mmCIF file of C-alpha atoms in Angstrom:
data_model
loop_
_atom_site.group_PDB
_atom_site.id
_atom_site.type_symbol
_atom_site.label_atom_id
_atom_site.label_comp_id
_atom_site.label_asym_id
_atom_site.label_seq_id
_atom_site.Cartn_x
_atom_site.Cartn_y
_atom_site.Cartn_z
ATOM 1 C CA UNK A 15 -0.892 13.996 -24.470
ATOM 2 C CA UNK A 16 -2.919 11.236 -22.799
ATOM 3 C CA UNK A 17 -2.765 11.687 -19.009
ATOM 4 C CA UNK A 18 -1.873 8.067 -18.403
ATOM 5 C CA UNK A 19 0.926 8.131 -20.989
ATOM 6 C CA UNK A 20 2.220 11.371 -19.474
ATOM 7 C CA UNK A 21 2.526 9.649 -16.111
ATOM 8 C CA UNK A 22 4.342 6.685 -17.648
ATOM 9 C CA UNK A 23 6.637 9.052 -19.540
ATOM 10 C CA UNK A 24 7.605 10.845 -16.325
ATOM 11 C CA UNK A 25 8.095 7.514 -14.567
ATOM 12 C CA UNK A 26 10.440 6.417 -17.362
ATOM 13 C CA UNK A 27 12.323 9.714 -17.228
ATOM 14 C CA UNK A 28 12.952 9.614 -13.499
ATOM 15 C CA UNK A 29 13.306 5.856 -12.942
ATOM 16 C CA UNK A 30 15.001 4.680 -10.781
ATOM 17 C CA UNK A 31 15.005 8.051 -8.939
ATOM 18 C CA UNK A 32 11.267 8.040 -8.382
ATOM 19 C CA UNK A 33 11.582 9.972 -5.117
ATOM 20 C CA UNK A 34 13.083 12.898 -7.044
ATOM 21 C CA UNK A 35 9.932 13.000 -9.154
ATOM 22 C CA UNK A 36 7.902 12.795 -5.955
ATOM 23 C CA UNK A 37 9.656 15.887 -4.606
ATOM 24 C CA UNK A 38 9.030 17.700 -7.884
ATOM 25 C CA UNK A 39 5.336 16.810 -7.821
ATOM 26 C CA UNK A 40 5.013 18.179 -4.299
ATOM 27 C CA UNK A 41 5.608 21.598 -5.856
ATOM 28 C CA UNK A 42 4.122 21.252 -9.358
ATOM 29 C CA UNK A 43 0.762 19.979 -10.564
ATOM 30 C CA UNK A 44 1.203 17.111 -12.991
ATOM 31 C CA UNK A 45 -2.108 17.760 -14.754
ATOM 32 C CA UNK A 46 -1.208 21.335 -15.705
ATOM 33 C CA UNK A 47 2.584 21.248 -16.176
ATOM 34 C CA UNK A 48 4.002 19.959 -19.495
ATOM 35 C CA UNK A 49 6.576 17.171 -19.396
ATOM 36 C CA UNK A 50 9.267 19.654 -20.444
ATOM 37 C CA UNK A 51 8.664 21.499 -17.185
ATOM 38 C CA UNK A 52 10.076 18.530 -15.261
ATOM 39 C CA UNK A 53 13.208 17.982 -17.362
ATOM 40 C CA UNK A 54 15.397 20.500 -15.480
ATOM 41 C CA UNK A 55 14.435 18.691 -12.265
ATOM 42 C CA UNK A 56 16.027 15.409 -13.349
ATOM 43 C CA UNK A 57 18.813 14.215 -11.020
ATOM 44 C CA UNK A 58 22.289 14.851 -12.449
ATOM 45 C CA UNK A 59 22.912 11.167 -13.119
ATOM 46 C CA UNK A 60 19.776 10.942 -15.260
ATOM 47 C CA UNK A 61 20.134 14.138 -17.301
ATOM 48 C CA UNK A 62 22.773 12.725 -19.621
ATOM 49 C CA UNK A 63 20.902 9.549 -20.371
ATOM 50 C CA UNK A 64 17.271 10.814 -20.031
ATOM 51 C CA UNK A 65 15.985 7.721 -21.755
ATOM 52 C CA UNK A 66 12.307 8.159 -22.476
ATOM 53 C CA UNK A 67 12.276 4.787 -24.183
ATOM 54 C CA UNK A 68 13.184 1.322 -22.962
ATOM 55 C CA UNK A 69 15.623 -0.991 -24.707
ATOM 56 C CA UNK A 70 13.109 -1.799 -27.453
ATOM 57 C CA UNK A 71 13.090 1.873 -28.417
ATOM 58 C CA UNK A 72 9.333 2.074 -28.158
ATOM 59 C CA UNK A 73 7.732 3.201 -24.919
ATOM 60 C CA UNK A 74 4.409 3.579 -26.708
ATOM 61 C CA UNK A 75 4.341 -0.135 -27.499
ATOM 62 C CA UNK A 76 5.010 -0.964 -23.848
ATOM 63 C CA UNK A 77 2.269 1.466 -22.835
ATOM 64 C CA UNK A 78 -0.332 -0.219 -24.998
ATOM 65 C CA UNK A 79 0.740 -3.708 -23.955
ATOM 66 C CA UNK A 80 0.695 -2.878 -20.247
ATOM 67 C CA UNK A 81 -2.676 -1.148 -20.487
ATOM 68 C CA UNK A 82 -4.103 -4.271 -22.122
ATOM 69 C CA UNK A 83 -2.803 -6.231 -19.105
ATOM 70 C CA UNK A 84 -4.702 -3.887 -16.778
ATOM 71 C CA UNK A 85 -1.898 -1.548 -15.663
ATOM 72 C CA UNK A 86 -2.568 2.117 -14.964
ATOM 73 C CA UNK A 87 -0.431 4.932 -13.569
ATOM 74 C CA UNK A 88 -1.191 7.241 -10.641
ATOM 75 C CA UNK A 89 0.912 10.249 -9.656
ATOM 76 C CA UNK A 90 1.509 11.963 -6.343
ATOM 77 C CA UNK A 91 -1.276 14.522 -6.076
ATOM 78 C CA UNK A 92 -3.854 12.362 -7.857
ATOM 79 C CA UNK A 93 -7.047 11.747 -5.906
ATOM 80 C CA UNK A 94 -6.448 7.977 -5.712
ATOM 81 C CA UNK A 95 -2.740 8.140 -4.774
ATOM 82 C CA UNK A 96 -2.289 6.227 -1.473
ATOM 83 C CA UNK A 97 -2.747 8.700 1.375
ATOM 84 C CA UNK A 98 -0.370 6.977 3.805
ATOM 85 C CA UNK A 99 2.358 6.682 1.181
ATOM 86 C CA UNK A 100 2.050 10.382 0.352
ATOM 87 C CA UNK A 101 2.927 11.173 3.974
ATOM 88 C CA UNK A 102 6.446 9.698 3.924
ATOM 89 C CA UNK A 103 9.487 11.882 3.269
ATOM 90 C CA UNK A 104 10.336 10.332 -0.101
ATOM 91 C CA UNK A 105 7.120 9.153 -1.794
ATOM 92 C CA UNK A 106 7.347 7.760 -5.338
ATOM 93 C CA UNK A 107 6.318 10.274 -7.970
ATOM 94 C CA UNK A 108 4.383 7.773 -10.090
ATOM 95 C CA UNK A 109 3.125 4.282 -9.320
ATOM 96 C CA UNK A 110 2.186 1.668 -11.903
ATOM 97 C CA UNK A 111 -0.765 -0.320 -10.534
ATOM 98 C CA UNK A 112 -2.469 -3.462 -11.753
ATOM 99 C CA UNK A 113 -5.643 -4.450 -9.931
ATOM 100 C CA UNK A 114 -7.897 -2.407 -7.675
ATOM 101 C CA UNK A 115 -6.323 1.018 -7.081
ATOM 102 C CA UNK A 116 -8.733 1.665 -4.179
ATOM 103 C CA UNK A 117 -7.132 -1.148 -2.153
ATOM 104 C CA UNK A 118 -4.031 1.046 -1.755
ATOM 105 C CA UNK A 119 -6.024 3.367 0.502
ATOM 106 C CA UNK A 120 -7.483 0.605 2.675
ATOM 107 C CA UNK A 121 -5.967 -0.076 6.164
ATOM 108 C CA UNK A 122 -2.920 -2.265 5.576
ATOM 109 C CA UNK A 123 -0.365 -4.240 7.574
ATOM 110 C CA UNK A 124 2.912 -5.293 5.932
ATOM 111 C CA UNK A 125 4.414 -8.742 6.468
ATOM 112 C CA UNK A 126 8.071 -9.273 5.558
ATOM 113 C CA UNK A 127 10.723 -11.866 6.284
ATOM 114 C CA UNK A 128 13.322 -14.273 5.014
ATOM 115 C CA UNK A 129 13.242 -15.871 1.583
ATOM 116 C CA UNK A 130 14.660 -19.080 3.073
ATOM 117 C CA UNK A 131 12.269 -19.082 6.016
ATOM 118 C CA UNK A 132 11.764 -22.102 8.248
ATOM 119 C CA UNK A 133 8.587 -24.167 8.199
ATOM 120 C CA UNK A 134 7.463 -22.343 11.362
ATOM 121 C CA UNK A 135 8.196 -18.981 9.750
ATOM 122 C CA UNK A 136 6.144 -19.807 6.669
ATOM 123 C CA UNK A 137 3.291 -21.078 8.831
ATOM 124 C CA UNK A 138 3.343 -17.919 10.969
ATOM 125 C CA UNK A 139 3.311 -15.748 7.856
ATOM 126 C CA UNK A 140 0.316 -17.548 6.349
ATOM 127 C CA UNK A 141 -1.566 -17.672 9.644
ATOM 128 C CA UNK A 142 -1.168 -14.017 10.548
ATOM 129 C CA UNK A 143 -1.893 -12.902 6.982
ATOM 130 C CA UNK A 144 -5.124 -14.873 6.893
ATOM 131 C CA UNK A 145 -6.214 -13.583 10.304
ATOM 132 C CA UNK A 146 -5.411 -10.017 9.313
ATOM 133 C CA UNK A 147 -7.414 -10.372 6.103
ATOM 134 C CA UNK A 148 -10.328 -11.892 8.020
ATOM 135 C CA UNK A 149 -10.198 -8.910 10.367
ATOM 136 C CA UNK A 150 -10.443 -6.366 7.564
ATOM 137 C CA UNK A 151 -6.803 -5.479 6.954
ATOM 138 C CA UNK A 152 -5.097 -5.583 3.576
ATOM 139 C CA UNK A 153 -1.775 -7.462 3.730
ATOM 140 C CA UNK A 154 1.138 -5.818 1.911
ATOM 141 C CA UNK A 155 4.380 -7.584 1.014
ATOM 142 C CA UNK A 156 7.044 -7.833 -1.686
ATOM 143 C CA UNK A 157 6.118 -10.956 -3.731
ATOM 144 C CA UNK A 158 9.480 -12.547 -2.878
ATOM 145 C CA UNK A 159 9.915 -16.242 -2.155
ATOM 146 C CA UNK A 160 9.503 -17.438 1.410
ATOM 147 C CA UNK A 161 7.695 -15.227 3.923
ATOM 148 C CA UNK A 162 6.387 -12.744 1.329
ATOM 149 C CA UNK A 163 4.722 -15.377 -0.853
ATOM 150 C CA UNK A 164 3.296 -17.145 2.200
ATOM 151 C CA UNK A 165 1.800 -13.850 3.404
ATOM 152 C CA UNK A 166 0.162 -13.167 0.036
ATOM 153 C CA UNK A 167 -1.309 -16.681 -0.098
ATOM 154 C CA UNK A 168 -2.581 -16.491 3.470
ATOM 155 C CA UNK A 169 -4.292 -13.174 2.765
ATOM 156 C CA UNK A 170 -5.845 -14.447 -0.474
ATOM 157 C CA UNK A 171 -7.547 -17.211 1.504
ATOM 158 C CA UNK A 172 -9.642 -14.611 3.338
ATOM 159 C CA UNK A 173 -9.283 -11.197 1.749
ATOM 160 C CA UNK A 174 -7.015 -8.876 -0.229
ATOM 161 C CA UNK A 175 -3.298 -8.312 -0.544
ATOM 162 C CA UNK A 176 -0.893 -5.883 -2.247
ATOM 163 C CA UNK A 177 2.446 -6.859 -3.806
ATOM 164 C CA UNK A 178 5.149 -4.210 -4.300
ATOM 165 C CA UNK A 179 7.753 -4.944 -6.993
ATOM 166 C CA UNK A 180 11.431 -4.067 -7.041
ATOM 167 C CA UNK A 181 11.403 -4.110 -10.852
ATOM 168 C CA UNK A 182 9.390 -2.690 -13.728
ATOM 169 C CA UNK A 183 5.789 -3.837 -14.268
ATOM 170 C CA UNK A 184 6.868 -5.964 -17.240
ATOM 171 C CA UNK A 185 9.763 -7.609 -15.356
ATOM 172 C CA UNK A 186 7.935 -9.461 -12.586
ATOM 173 C CA UNK A 187 10.364 -10.989 -10.115
ATOM 174 C CA UNK A 188 10.697 -13.776 -9.216
ATOM 175 C CA UNK A 189 9.110 -15.209 -12.394
ATOM 176 C CA UNK A 190 7.888 -18.295 -10.544
ATOM 177 C CA UNK A 191 5.441 -16.076 -8.640
ATOM 178 C CA UNK A 192 3.686 -14.914 -11.818
ATOM 179 C CA UNK A 193 0.619 -17.054 -11.092
ATOM 180 C CA UNK A 194 0.466 -15.678 -7.555
ATOM 181 C CA UNK A 195 0.666 -12.121 -8.937
ATOM 182 C CA UNK A 196 -2.278 -12.815 -11.249
ATOM 183 C CA UNK A 197 -4.315 -14.153 -8.334
ATOM 184 C CA UNK A 198 -3.560 -11.043 -6.288
ATOM 185 C CA UNK A 199 -4.777 -8.710 -9.048
ATOM 186 C CA UNK A 200 -7.794 -10.873 -9.919
ATOM 187 C CA UNK A 201 -9.015 -11.200 -6.314
ATOM 188 C CA UNK A 202 -9.364 -7.530 -5.456
ATOM 189 C CA UNK A 203 -5.737 -6.756 -4.597
ATOM 190 C CA UNK A 204 -3.048 -4.888 -6.505
ATOM 191 C CA UNK A 205 0.479 -5.181 -7.935
ATOM 192 C CA UNK A 206 2.521 -1.981 -7.605
ATOM 193 C CA UNK A 207 5.790 -0.715 -9.095
ATOM 194 C CA UNK A 208 7.482 2.691 -9.053
ATOM 195 C CA UNK A 209 9.988 1.592 -11.712
ATOM 196 C CA UNK A 210 9.725 2.073 -15.463
ATOM 197 C CA UNK A 211 9.043 -0.724 -17.946
ATOM 198 C CA UNK A 212 12.207 -2.645 -18.717
ATOM 199 C CA UNK A 213 13.708 -2.062 -15.243
ATOM 200 C CA UNK A 214 15.363 -5.306 -14.052
ATOM 201 C CA UNK A 215 15.270 -6.386 -10.384
ATOM 202 C CA UNK A 216 18.529 -4.696 -9.383
ATOM 203 C CA UNK A 217 19.728 -5.095 -5.745
ATOM 204 C CA UNK A 218 19.833 -1.305 -5.319
ATOM 205 C CA UNK A 219 16.121 -1.070 -6.047
ATOM 206 C CA UNK A 220 14.908 -3.339 -3.265
ATOM 207 C CA UNK A 221 15.542 -0.858 -0.423
ATOM 208 C CA UNK A 222 13.463 1.596 -2.456
ATOM 209 C CA UNK A 223 10.766 -1.071 -2.822
ATOM 210 C CA UNK A 224 10.869 -1.672 0.939
ATOM 211 C CA UNK A 225 10.067 1.961 1.791
ATOM 212 C CA UNK A 226 6.908 1.622 -0.322
ATOM 213 C CA UNK A 227 5.888 -1.583 1.468
ATOM 214 C CA UNK A 228 6.158 0.090 4.878
ATOM 215 C CA UNK A 229 4.861 3.413 3.559
ATOM 216 C CA UNK A 230 1.579 1.855 2.416
ATOM 217 C CA UNK A 231 1.067 0.231 5.827
ATOM 218 C CA UNK A 232 -0.013 1.215 9.305
ATOM 219 C CA UNK A 233 2.510 -1.259 10.679
ATOM 220 C CA UNK A 234 5.065 -3.878 9.611
ATOM 221 C CA UNK A 235 5.376 -7.446 10.913
ATOM 222 C CA UNK A 236 8.806 -9.089 10.697
ATOM 223 C CA UNK A 237 8.390 -12.873 10.765
ATOM 224 C CA UNK A 238 11.967 -14.147 10.424
ATOM 225 C CA UNK A 239 15.089 -12.203 9.495
ATOM 226 C CA UNK A 240 18.853 -12.380 9.733
ATOM 227 C CA UNK A 241 20.717 -9.490 11.350
ATOM 228 C CA UNK A 242 21.765 -8.220 7.921
ATOM 229 C CA UNK A 243 18.637 -8.494 5.822
ATOM 230 C CA UNK A 244 16.211 -6.519 3.720
ATOM 231 C CA UNK A 245 13.481 -7.249 6.260
ATOM 232 C CA UNK A 246 15.335 -5.313 8.931
ATOM 233 C CA UNK A 247 15.815 -2.478 6.457
ATOM 234 C CA UNK A 248 12.029 -2.442 5.970
ATOM 235 C CA UNK A 249 11.490 -2.430 9.741
ATOM 236 C CA UNK A 250 13.884 0.460 10.289
ATOM 237 C CA UNK A 251 12.265 2.347 7.414
ATOM 238 C CA UNK A 252 8.850 1.787 9.000
ATOM 239 C CA UNK A 253 10.117 3.203 12.298
ATOM 240 C CA UNK A 254 11.558 6.231 10.501
ATOM 241 C CA UNK A 255 8.155 6.739 8.862
ATOM 242 C CA UNK A 256 6.494 6.719 12.286
ATOM 243 C CA UNK A 257 4.769 3.372 11.737
ATOM 244 C CA UNK A 258 4.362 0.456 14.133
ATOM 245 C CA UNK A 259 6.806 -2.464 13.960
ATOM 246 C CA UNK A 260 5.984 -5.969 15.233
ATOM 247 C CA UNK A 261 8.440 -8.851 15.558
ATOM 248 C CA UNK A 262 7.734 -12.537 16.149
ATOM 249 C CA UNK A 263 10.099 -14.131 18.686
ATOM 250 C CA UNK A 264 11.705 -17.451 17.781
ATOM 251 C CA UNK A 265 14.153 -20.079 18.884
ATOM 252 C CA UNK A 266 17.556 -18.860 20.044
ATOM 253 C CA UNK A 267 18.996 -21.655 17.891
ATOM 254 C CA UNK A 268 17.446 -20.292 14.684
ATOM 255 C CA UNK A 269 19.753 -17.731 13.005
ATOM 256 C CA UNK A 270 16.687 -16.229 11.316
ATOM 257 C CA UNK A 271 15.291 -15.303 14.748
ATOM 258 C CA UNK A 272 18.218 -13.033 15.509
ATOM 259 C CA UNK A 273 16.845 -10.138 13.471
ATOM 260 C CA UNK A 274 13.484 -10.295 15.265
ATOM 261 C CA UNK A 275 15.172 -10.503 18.662
ATOM 262 C CA UNK A 276 17.310 -7.512 17.732
ATOM 263 C CA UNK A 277 14.162 -5.524 16.862
ATOM 264 C CA UNK A 278 12.474 -6.556 20.093
ATOM 265 C CA UNK A 279 15.453 -5.345 22.114
ATOM 266 C CA UNK A 280 15.188 -2.042 20.254
ATOM 267 C CA UNK A 281 11.530 -1.575 21.154
ATOM 268 C CA UNK A 282 9.494 -3.390 18.498
ATOM 269 C CA UNK A 283 6.133 -4.765 19.662
ATOM 270 C CA UNK A 284 6.189 -8.426 20.717
ATOM 271 C CA UNK A 285 3.848 -10.386 18.450
ATOM 272 C CA UNK A 286 2.314 -13.694 19.455
ATOM 273 C CA UNK A 287 -1.357 -13.235 18.565
ATOM 274 C CA UNK A 288 -3.787 -10.907 16.842
ATOM 275 C CA UNK A 289 -4.504 -9.332 20.227
ATOM 276 C CA UNK A 290 -1.038 -7.767 20.111
ATOM 277 C CA UNK A 291 -1.960 -6.083 16.829
ATOM 278 C CA UNK A 292 -5.399 -4.985 17.967
ATOM 279 C CA UNK A 293 -3.929 -3.520 21.131
ATOM 280 C CA UNK A 294 -1.763 -1.297 18.925
ATOM 281 C CA UNK A 295 -4.709 -0.323 16.711
ATOM 282 C CA UNK A 296 -7.604 -0.105 19.138
ATOM 283 C CA UNK A 297 -9.549 2.455 17.118
ATOM 284 C CA UNK A 298 -9.437 0.234 14.052
ATOM 285 C CA UNK A 299 -10.694 -2.711 16.072
ATOM 286 C CA UNK A 300 -13.657 -0.717 17.308
ATOM 287 C CA UNK A 301 -14.414 0.238 13.739
ATOM 288 C CA UNK A 302 -14.263 -3.387 12.627
ATOM 289 C CA UNK A 303 -16.635 -4.480 15.359
ATOM 290 C CA UNK A 304 -19.294 -2.090 14.096
ATOM 291 C CA UNK A 305 -19.008 -2.106 10.325
ATOM 292 C CA UNK A 306 -22.492 -3.588 9.784
ATOM 293 C CA UNK A 307 -24.856 -1.055 8.244
ATOM 294 C CA UNK A 308 -27.474 -1.388 11.021
ATOM 295 C CA UNK A 309 -26.783 -1.857 14.729
ATOM 296 C CA UNK A 310 -29.199 -2.976 17.404
ATOM 297 C CA UNK A 311 -31.958 -0.412 17.801
ATOM 298 C CA UNK A 312 -32.090 0.415 14.090
ATOM 299 C CA UNK A 313 -29.474 3.225 14.078
ATOM 300 C CA UNK A 314 -26.996 3.021 11.186
ATOM 301 C CA UNK A 315 -23.621 1.856 12.475
ATOM 302 C CA UNK A 316 -21.753 4.154 10.110
ATOM 303 C CA UNK A 317 -22.998 7.148 12.107
ATOM 304 C CA UNK A 318 -20.667 6.442 15.001
ATOM 305 C CA UNK A 319 -17.717 7.167 12.708
ATOM 306 C CA UNK A 320 -18.949 10.685 11.932
ATOM 307 C CA UNK A 321 -17.724 13.486 14.192
ATOM 308 C CA UNK A 322 -19.621 16.721 14.824
ATOM 309 C CA UNK A 323 -17.654 18.560 12.143
ATOM 310 C CA UNK A 324 -17.190 17.949 8.428
ATOM 311 C CA UNK A 325 -16.178 14.345 7.698
ATOM 312 C CA UNK A 326 -14.210 13.834 4.491
ATOM 313 C CA UNK A 327 -14.517 10.621 2.491
ATOM 314 C CA UNK A 328 -10.829 9.872 3.018
ATOM 315 C CA UNK A 329 -11.101 10.189 6.790
ATOM 316 C CA UNK A 330 -14.276 8.083 6.894
ATOM 317 C CA UNK A 331 -12.586 5.359 4.878
ATOM 318 C CA UNK A 332 -9.642 5.379 7.282
ATOM 319 C CA UNK A 333 -11.979 5.103 10.287
ATOM 320 C CA UNK A 334 -14.220 2.386 8.852
ATOM 321 C CA UNK A 335 -11.866 0.354 6.681
ATOM 322 C CA UNK A 336 -14.664 0.065 4.092
ATOM 323 C CA UNK A 337 -13.904 0.027 0.351
ATOM 324 C CA UNK A 338 -14.574 3.469 -1.126
ATOM 325 C CA UNK A 339 -17.429 2.294 -3.350
ATOM 326 C CA UNK A 340 -19.184 0.593 -0.420
ATOM 327 C CA UNK A 341 -18.627 3.606 1.841
ATOM 328 C CA UNK A 342 -20.012 5.978 -0.796
ATOM 329 C CA UNK A 343 -23.070 3.743 -1.208
ATOM 330 C CA UNK A 344 -23.775 3.686 2.525
ATOM 331 C CA UNK A 345 -23.374 7.464 2.756
ATOM 332 C CA UNK A 346 -25.800 7.914 -0.139
ATOM 333 C CA UNK A 347 -28.352 5.758 1.729
ATOM 334 C CA UNK A 348 -27.833 7.773 4.928
ATOM 335 C CA UNK A 349 -28.289 11.023 3.006
ATOM 336 C CA UNK A 350 -31.558 9.838 1.474
ATOM 337 C CA UNK A 351 -32.798 8.760 4.907
ATOM 338 C CA UNK A 352 -31.898 12.117 6.435
ATOM 339 C CA UNK A 353 -29.104 10.935 8.757
ATOM 340 C CA UNK A 354 -26.345 12.960 7.068
ATOM 341 C CA UNK A 355 -26.036 16.042 4.869
ATOM 342 C CA UNK A 356 -23.524 16.299 2.054
ATOM 343 C CA UNK A 357 -21.576 19.578 2.145
ATOM 344 C CA UNK A 358 -18.413 20.961 0.550
ATOM 345 C CA UNK A 359 -15.537 18.797 1.750
ATOM 346 C CA UNK A 360 -17.564 15.853 3.030
ATOM 347 C CA UNK A 361 -20.569 15.014 5.209
ATOM 348 C CA UNK A 362 -22.235 16.463 8.308
ATOM 349 C CA UNK A 363 -24.192 14.408 10.817
ATOM 350 C CA UNK A 364 -27.763 15.736 11.025
ATOM 351 C CA UNK A 365 -28.997 17.039 14.383
ATOM 352 C CA UNK A 366 -31.430 14.162 15.083
ATOM 353 C CA UNK A 367 -28.640 11.687 14.375
ATOM 354 C CA UNK A 368 -26.408 13.462 16.898
ATOM 355 C CA UNK A 369 -29.096 13.214 19.548
ATOM 356 C CA UNK A 370 -29.579 9.516 18.750
ATOM 357 C CA UNK A 371 -25.854 8.966 19.264
#
């Protein structure tokens, strides 16, 4: 069975209980276990219906159509599965991804907020998203109307963004953001869904979507939110995942400021400027300030991100924020020039490079 189709098949089997598949994959290797091996692990509610096929009765047709659109499937345990997302307690077992899969492992900040945001809220979302993208962050959000869409558009003006769906890859919601979704995928970002083809945007699936938004991100910014809102659910999920939460203060007369004020009272980081974000991620800022290949004096800047031990590619990407292909190219140059040595598990800094540091 084709590995990609196998991943889609498991996604269809377990959807919408993707976390159950994630738990199963933490104990079983997807590349060696047959699909039948996972069937006894289906949650009770799914065993009776175990629908491998969508309502057209032809999952294979959906598979071919989605592949033609650029979708692919990655499973927990795959090399390119997002490292931060794998660390949460309930990671999705399989993700459908359209766009650049590597962007899911780049340093990301989530921006969430109200669908009926004020003009100030929309402006703040666009402004912070653009500044984050200019500073090297990927901006992650949920493709919803209001704050989410503004965040995606702000990020696209200067960099990359990731949109996480609360529906299947063939049921993009809301439909009016289809053009925006295409722009995200075409400009180096990605569209992500843990749900099977044919899955509609059910209300129960959006809290699941929100844990992926925060799980992909180092921190979550709440722009505007009512006390009872999905944005506050995302913020609380981020806190439970051990991630940073930022909230933008607003007018006491704006009901959509109440959620942010509530978060601030509970210990969220006050957000007025990019300095507030950089203060929370000082190491990332230092990495950004030295991402050029050559620093003054002719020493490669990448060297300062290598410790005295073995440096894995994943750790170097986290420290530098560089795309994996660019990082690999720079490391290849450093190896040819004698600055680093490639060993099992990563790279070692050569002795003369350590003395130069």
